[in-house]
Coordinates of C-alpha atoms in Angstrom, one line a residue:
M304 CA 321.5 154.3 209.5
L305 CA 319.6 151.2 210.5
P306 CA 321.1 149.3 213.5
W307 CA 321.5 146.1 211.4
L308 CA 323.3 148.0 208.7
L309 CA 325.6 149.5 211.3
M310 CA 326.3 146.0 212.7
L311 CA 327.2 144.8 209.2
L312 CA 329.6 147.6 208.7
L313 CA 331.3 147.1 212.1
A314 CA 331.5 143.4 211.4
A315 CA 333.3 144.3 208.1
D316 CA 335.7 146.7 209.8
P317 CA 335.6 147.5 213.6
S318 CA 337.1 150.9 212.8
G319 CA 334.0 151.8 210.7
Q320 CA 336.1 152.0 207.5
A321 CA 335.1 150.1 204.4
A322 CA 338.6 149.3 203.2
G323 CA 339.9 145.9 202.2
H324 CA 342.1 145.6 205.2
T325 CA 342.7 146.9 208.7
E326 CA 345.8 147.7 210.6
T327 CA 346.0 146.2 214.1
A328 CA 349.1 146.3 216.3
G329 CA 351.3 146.7 213.2
T330 CA 349.9 143.8 211.3
S331 CA 347.5 143.6 208.4
Q332 CA 344.2 141.7 208.7
T333 CA 342.5 140.8 205.4
L334 CA 338.7 141.0 205.4
T335 CA 336.8 137.9 204.3
A336 CA 334.9 138.0 201.0
V337 CA 331.6 138.2 203.0
Q338 CA 332.9 141.2 205.0
Q339 CA 334.1 143.0 201.9
T340 CA 330.7 142.5 200.3
A341 CA 328.9 143.7 203.4
A342 CA 331.1 146.8 203.6
A343 CA 330.7 147.6 199.9
W344 CA 326.9 147.1 200.1
G345 CA 326.8 149.2 203.3
Q346 CA 328.5 152.1 201.5
Q347 CA 326.0 151.8 198.6
E348 CA 323.1 152.0 201.1
L349 CA 324.6 155.1 202.6
I350 CA 325.0 156.7 199.2
K351 CA 321.4 155.8 198.4
A352 CA 320.1 157.2 201.7
K353 CA 321.9 160.5 201.0
R354 CA 320.4 160.7 197.5
E355 CA 316.9 160.1 198.9
K356 CA 317.3 163.1 201.2
E357 CA 318.1 165.4 198.4
S358 CA 315.2 167.4 196.8
L359 CA 314.3 165.9 193.4
Y360 CA 315.6 169.1 191.8
Q361 CA 319.1 168.6 193.4
F362 CA 319.0 164.9 192.6
T363 CA 318.1 165.6 189.0
K364 CA 320.7 168.4 188.7
G365 CA 323.4 166.0 189.9
L366 CA 322.3 163.3 187.4
V367 CA 322.4 165.9 184.6
K368 CA 325.9 166.9 185.6
A369 CA 327.1 163.3 185.6
S370 CA 325.2 162.2 182.6
Q371 CA 327.9 163.2 180.0
G372 CA 325.3 164.4 177.5
Q373 CA 322.7 161.6 178.0
K374 CA 319.2 162.7 179.0
V375 CA 317.9 162.1 182.5
I376 CA 314.5 160.4 182.3
F377 CA 311.6 160.5 184.8
G378 CA 308.3 158.7 184.5
T379 CA 304.9 158.1 186.0
L380 CA 302.7 155.1 186.8
G381 CA 299.1 155.5 187.7
S382 CA 295.5 155.8 186.5
S383 CA 293.6 158.1 184.2
V384 CA 294.5 161.2 186.2
T385 CA 298.1 160.4 185.6
V386 CA 297.4 160.2 181.8
G387 CA 295.7 163.6 182.1
A388 CA 292.1 162.7 181.4
G389 CA 290.0 165.8 181.5
S390 CA 292.8 168.1 180.3
S391 CA 292.9 169.8 177.0
G392 CA 296.1 168.2 175.9
P393 CA 299.3 166.5 177.1
D394 CA 301.0 169.8 177.8
K395 CA 298.5 170.5 180.5
T396 CA 299.1 167.4 182.6
W397 CA 300.9 167.4 186.0
S398 CA 303.8 165.4 184.7
Y399 CA 304.4 167.8 181.8
L400 CA 304.3 170.8 184.2
V401 CA 307.1 169.1 186.3
H402 CA 309.0 168.4 183.1
E403 CA 308.6 172.0 181.9
R404 CA 309.8 173.6 185.1
L405 CA 312.8 171.2 185.5
S406 CA 313.8 171.7 181.8
K407 CA 313.7 175.4 182.2
D408 CA 316.2 175.2 185.1
L409 CA 318.4 172.4 183.8
G410 CA 318.6 173.3 180.2
A411 CA 316.7 172.3 177.1
G412 CA 317.3 168.7 175.9
R413 CA 318.7 167.5 179.2
L414 CA 315.5 165.9 180.5
S415 CA 312.8 163.7 179.1
Y416 CA 309.8 162.0 180.6
E417 CA 307.4 159.1 180.1
N418 CA 303.8 159.6 181.1
T419 CA 302.5 156.1 181.7
G420 CA 299.0 156.0 183.2
F421 CA 296.2 153.5 182.5
G422 CA 292.6 154.8 182.4
G423 CA 290.3 153.0 184.9
Y424 CA 293.1 151.0 186.6
S425 CA 293.0 150.2 190.2
T426 CA 295.9 148.8 192.2
S427 CA 294.6 145.4 191.4
G428 CA 294.6 146.2 187.7
I429 CA 298.2 147.4 187.8
L430 CA 299.2 144.0 189.2
K431 CA 296.9 141.9 187.1
E432 CA 298.2 143.4 183.9
N433 CA 301.8 143.5 185.0
K434 CA 302.1 147.2 184.3
V435 CA 305.3 147.6 186.4
S436 CA 307.1 145.7 183.6
V437 CA 306.0 148.4 181.2
I438 CA 307.8 151.2 183.1
A439 CA 310.7 149.0 184.0
K440 CA 311.7 149.1 180.3
Q441 CA 311.9 152.9 180.2
N442 CA 315.2 153.2 182.1
L443 CA 313.8 155.8 184.5
D444 CA 316.0 157.8 186.9
F445 CA 312.9 158.5 189.1
V446 CA 309.3 157.8 188.9
F447 CA 306.1 159.1 190.5
F448 CA 303.7 156.3 191.3
E449 CA 300.1 157.7 191.6
T450 CA 298.5 155.1 193.7
C451 CA 295.2 154.6 191.8
L452 CA 293.1 155.1 194.9
I453 CA 290.2 156.8 193.0
N454 CA 289.6 153.5 191.3
D455 CA 290.1 151.3 194.4
Y456 CA 287.4 153.4 196.1
G457 CA 285.2 153.3 193.0
T458 CA 285.5 149.5 192.6
N459 CA 285.1 148.7 196.3
I460 CA 288.4 147.1 196.8
P461 CA 288.9 146.4 200.6
I462 CA 291.5 148.8 202.1
E463 CA 293.6 145.9 203.3
Q464 CA 293.8 144.6 199.8
T465 CA 294.8 148.1 198.6
K466 CA 297.6 148.1 201.0
S467 CA 298.7 144.6 200.0
N468 CA 298.6 145.6 196.3
I469 CA 300.7 148.7 197.0
L470 CA 303.2 146.6 198.8
E471 CA 303.5 144.2 195.9
I472 CA 303.7 147.0 193.3
V473 CA 306.5 148.7 195.3
K474 CA 308.3 145.4 195.7
Q475 CA 308.1 144.8 191.9
M476 CA 309.4 148.3 191.2
Q477 CA 312.3 147.9 193.6
T478 CA 313.2 144.5 192.1
Q479 CA 312.8 145.5 188.4
M480 CA 314.0 149.1 188.7
P481 CA 316.7 148.9 191.5
N482 CA 318.4 152.2 190.4
T483 CA 315.2 154.2 190.0
R484 CA 314.2 156.6 192.8
I485 CA 310.5 155.9 193.6
I486 CA 308.1 158.5 194.9
L487 CA 304.5 157.4 195.8
T488 CA 301.8 160.0 195.6
S489 CA 298.1 160.4 196.2
A490 CA 295.9 162.0 193.6
N491 CA 293.5 164.9 193.4
P492 CA 290.3 165.1 195.6
I493 CA 287.1 164.1 193.9
N494 CA 283.6 165.5 194.2
K495 CA 282.2 162.3 195.6
P496 CA 282.1 162.5 199.4
Y497 CA 279.8 159.6 200.0
P498 CA 281.0 156.1 201.1
N499 CA 281.3 153.2 198.7
K500 CA 279.7 149.8 199.3
L501 CA 282.3 149.0 201.9
G502 CA 281.4 152.1 203.9
L503 CA 284.7 153.8 203.0
T504 CA 285.1 157.3 201.5
Y505 CA 287.8 158.2 199.1
E506 CA 289.4 160.2 201.8
D507 CA 289.6 157.0 203.9
Y508 CA 291.6 155.3 201.2
V509 CA 293.9 158.3 200.9
N510 CA 294.5 158.6 204.7
Q511 CA 294.9 154.9 205.4
A512 CA 297.1 154.2 202.3
G513 CA 299.2 157.2 203.1
E514 CA 299.9 156.0 206.6
F515 CA 300.7 152.5 205.4
I516 CA 303.2 153.9 202.9
K517 CA 304.9 156.0 205.5
Q518 CA 305.0 153.1 208.0
N519 CA 306.9 151.1 205.4
G520 CA 309.5 153.9 205.0
W521 CA 308.8 154.6 201.4
T522 CA 309.0 158.1 199.9
Y523 CA 305.5 159.6 199.9
F524 CA 304.1 162.9 198.9
D525 CA 300.4 163.8 199.6
I526 CA 298.7 165.7 196.8
Y527 CA 295.2 165.3 198.1
H528 CA 295.3 167.6 201.2
P529 CA 297.4 170.4 199.8
F530 CA 295.0 170.4 196.8
L531 CA 292.1 171.0 199.1
D532 CA 294.0 173.8 200.8
E533 CA 294.8 175.5 197.5
I534 CA 291.1 175.3 196.5
K535 CA 290.1 177.0 199.8
K536 CA 292.8 179.7 199.4
S537 CA 291.8 180.5 195.9
N538 CA 288.0 180.6 196.7
L539 CA 287.4 177.8 194.1
T540 CA 285.2 174.7 194.3
L541 CA 285.7 171.1 193.3
A542 CA 282.9 171.5 190.8
E543 CA 284.8 174.2 189.0
L544 CA 287.9 172.0 188.8
L545 CA 286.4 168.6 188.2
P546 CA 283.7 168.9 185.4
D547 CA 282.9 165.1 185.8
N548 CA 283.5 165.1 189.5
V549 CA 286.7 163.0 189.1
H550 CA 289.1 164.3 186.5
P551 CA 290.7 167.7 186.8
N552 CA 290.4 170.3 184.0
D553 CA 293.4 172.4 183.0
K554 CA 293.0 174.6 186.0
G555 CA 292.9 171.6 188.3
Y556 CA 296.0 170.0 186.8
A557 CA 297.8 173.4 187.1
I558 CA 297.1 173.3 190.8
W559 CA 298.4 169.7 191.0
G560 CA 301.5 170.6 189.0
S561 CA 302.2 173.6 191.2
I562 CA 302.0 171.6 194.4
L563 CA 304.2 168.8 193.0
N564 CA 306.8 171.3 191.7
D565 CA 307.0 172.7 195.2
Y566 CA 307.8 169.2 196.4
V567 CA 310.4 168.7 193.6
Y568 CA 312.2 171.9 194.6
G569 CA 312.1 171.0 198.3
K570 CA 309.5 173.7 199.3
R571 CA 307.0 171.1 200.7

């Protein structure tokens, strides 16, 4: 718990309880409206923090149990590699592979997903076209935000601008989707190791953006480095998985989906 949150809770009730009154020396002391609000808010923050520590599988399983027959919905926000460009069909994308695995374990008809990516979009494009508002209308229970770094690298966006854009996108998501669990991710490696016009490689964007995300305390899962590890283990090459040097083929998306499912089930 953050120190300032602890102070709010203690201010609301020195005993640490979030009740509407306290017993002191045989008398009842009524909390002020501000103290009651702080205590209730503090309890909600504790509940939220606990949920964020659960694996996505456990989180989703809990939602399904409490949903009273309604479907749990997850979604995506990102670029063309989120859409699944380069795959042979929508059932080969990484988001579908997550949906397929969860549906198998949770039961048919209990889960649905919205795959919302925008081909060619950088972080600046997501903001300029107000794309957060698109997914905000989908009533998502959790969302994977693939951070569009391939296009930030390719369009020579300064890394500090990338960080600023990610900050604004997350703020918009938190404001417009307050009940949605947000997971930020990197994307696949690309077969373009040379620097852009700013002297930055794609890996520079992945590493620096990843550190920025973690420093801000947001939930982050790195796809990029495990993807490279899997390629090495399997004696594959990027050229075999990225026919156009950027977008994965079915085999590439299968690797991505497998890595992400490990994360969903708490194995990474």
